Each structure stands twice: as C-alpha cells, then as structure tokens.
Coordinates of C-alpha atoms in Angstrom, one line a residue:
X1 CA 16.2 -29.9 -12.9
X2 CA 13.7 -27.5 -11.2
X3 CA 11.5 -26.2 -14.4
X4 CA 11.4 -22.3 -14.7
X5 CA 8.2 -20.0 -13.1
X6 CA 5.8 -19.2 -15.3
X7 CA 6.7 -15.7 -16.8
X8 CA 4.0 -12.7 -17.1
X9 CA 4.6 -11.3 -20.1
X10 CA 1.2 -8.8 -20.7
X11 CA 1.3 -5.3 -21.4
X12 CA -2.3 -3.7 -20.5
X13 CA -3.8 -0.5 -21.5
X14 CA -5.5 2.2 -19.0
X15 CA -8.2 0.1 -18.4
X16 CA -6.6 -3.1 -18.1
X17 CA -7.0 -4.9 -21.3
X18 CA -4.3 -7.2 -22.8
X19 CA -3.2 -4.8 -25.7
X20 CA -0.2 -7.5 -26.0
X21 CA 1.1 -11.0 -24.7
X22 CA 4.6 -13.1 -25.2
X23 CA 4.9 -15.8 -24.9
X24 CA 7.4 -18.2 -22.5
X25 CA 10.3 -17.6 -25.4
X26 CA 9.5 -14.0 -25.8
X27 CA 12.3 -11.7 -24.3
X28 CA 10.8 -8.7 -25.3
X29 CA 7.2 -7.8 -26.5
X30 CA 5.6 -4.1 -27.6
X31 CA 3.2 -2.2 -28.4
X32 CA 1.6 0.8 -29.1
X33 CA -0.2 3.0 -26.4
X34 CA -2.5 5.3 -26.9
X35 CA -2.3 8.8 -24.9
X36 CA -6.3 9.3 -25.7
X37 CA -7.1 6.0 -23.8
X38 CA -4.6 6.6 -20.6
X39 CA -6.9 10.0 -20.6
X40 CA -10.3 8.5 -20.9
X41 CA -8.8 6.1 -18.2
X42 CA -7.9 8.7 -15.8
X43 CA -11.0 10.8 -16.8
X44 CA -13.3 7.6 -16.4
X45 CA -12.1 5.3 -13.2
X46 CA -13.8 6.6 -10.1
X47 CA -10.9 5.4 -7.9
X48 CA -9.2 9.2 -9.6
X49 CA -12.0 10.9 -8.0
X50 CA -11.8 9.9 -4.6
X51 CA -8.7 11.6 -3.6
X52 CA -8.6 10.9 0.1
X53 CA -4.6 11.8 0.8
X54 CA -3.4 15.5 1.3
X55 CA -0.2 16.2 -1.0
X56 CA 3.0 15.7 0.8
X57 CA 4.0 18.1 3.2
X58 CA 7.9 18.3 3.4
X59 CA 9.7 19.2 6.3
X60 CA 12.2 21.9 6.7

C-alpha cells in the first residue's frame, strides 16, 4: 500500500510565522488572526510598495 503525502497543515500570519500547525491526524486546525498584524504587514513588506502593474483596464 502506497503511504499517504505528507500533509501541510500551517496557518501563518502576515508575516509568515506559524501562528498554528496540525498535525498528520488533524482535519481541521484554527486560530485567531489579528487584523492589527495583517496591517503592520501590508504597511511594513516593501514588496506593497513597489507597485509596478497598472490597474486593469477592461474592454468595452
């Protein structure tokens, strides 16, 4: 019998620390997010500064 792939059970916060894990039983795992974080994230990350794409033009 062919043993099962290795599942990735993580949730990570705005700057990409574990804030949870499961393990290879777990079917579901939580936790709590914090809004303030995901802002300090976006605020903080120069990646959100370099905006190189145009917003989407649509056609008519």
């Amino acid at each position: 019998m062919a043993e099962e792939p290795e599942r990735n059970l993580e949730i990570i916060d705005g700057f990409a620390r574990d804030v949870a894990a499961g393990d290879r039983e777990a079917d579901l795992i939580t936790a709590e997010l914090s809004r303030e974080c995901l802002d300090s994230a976006r605020r903080t990350l120069p990646v959100l500064q370099n905006r190189r794409f145009a917003d989407p033009q649509l056609c008519d």
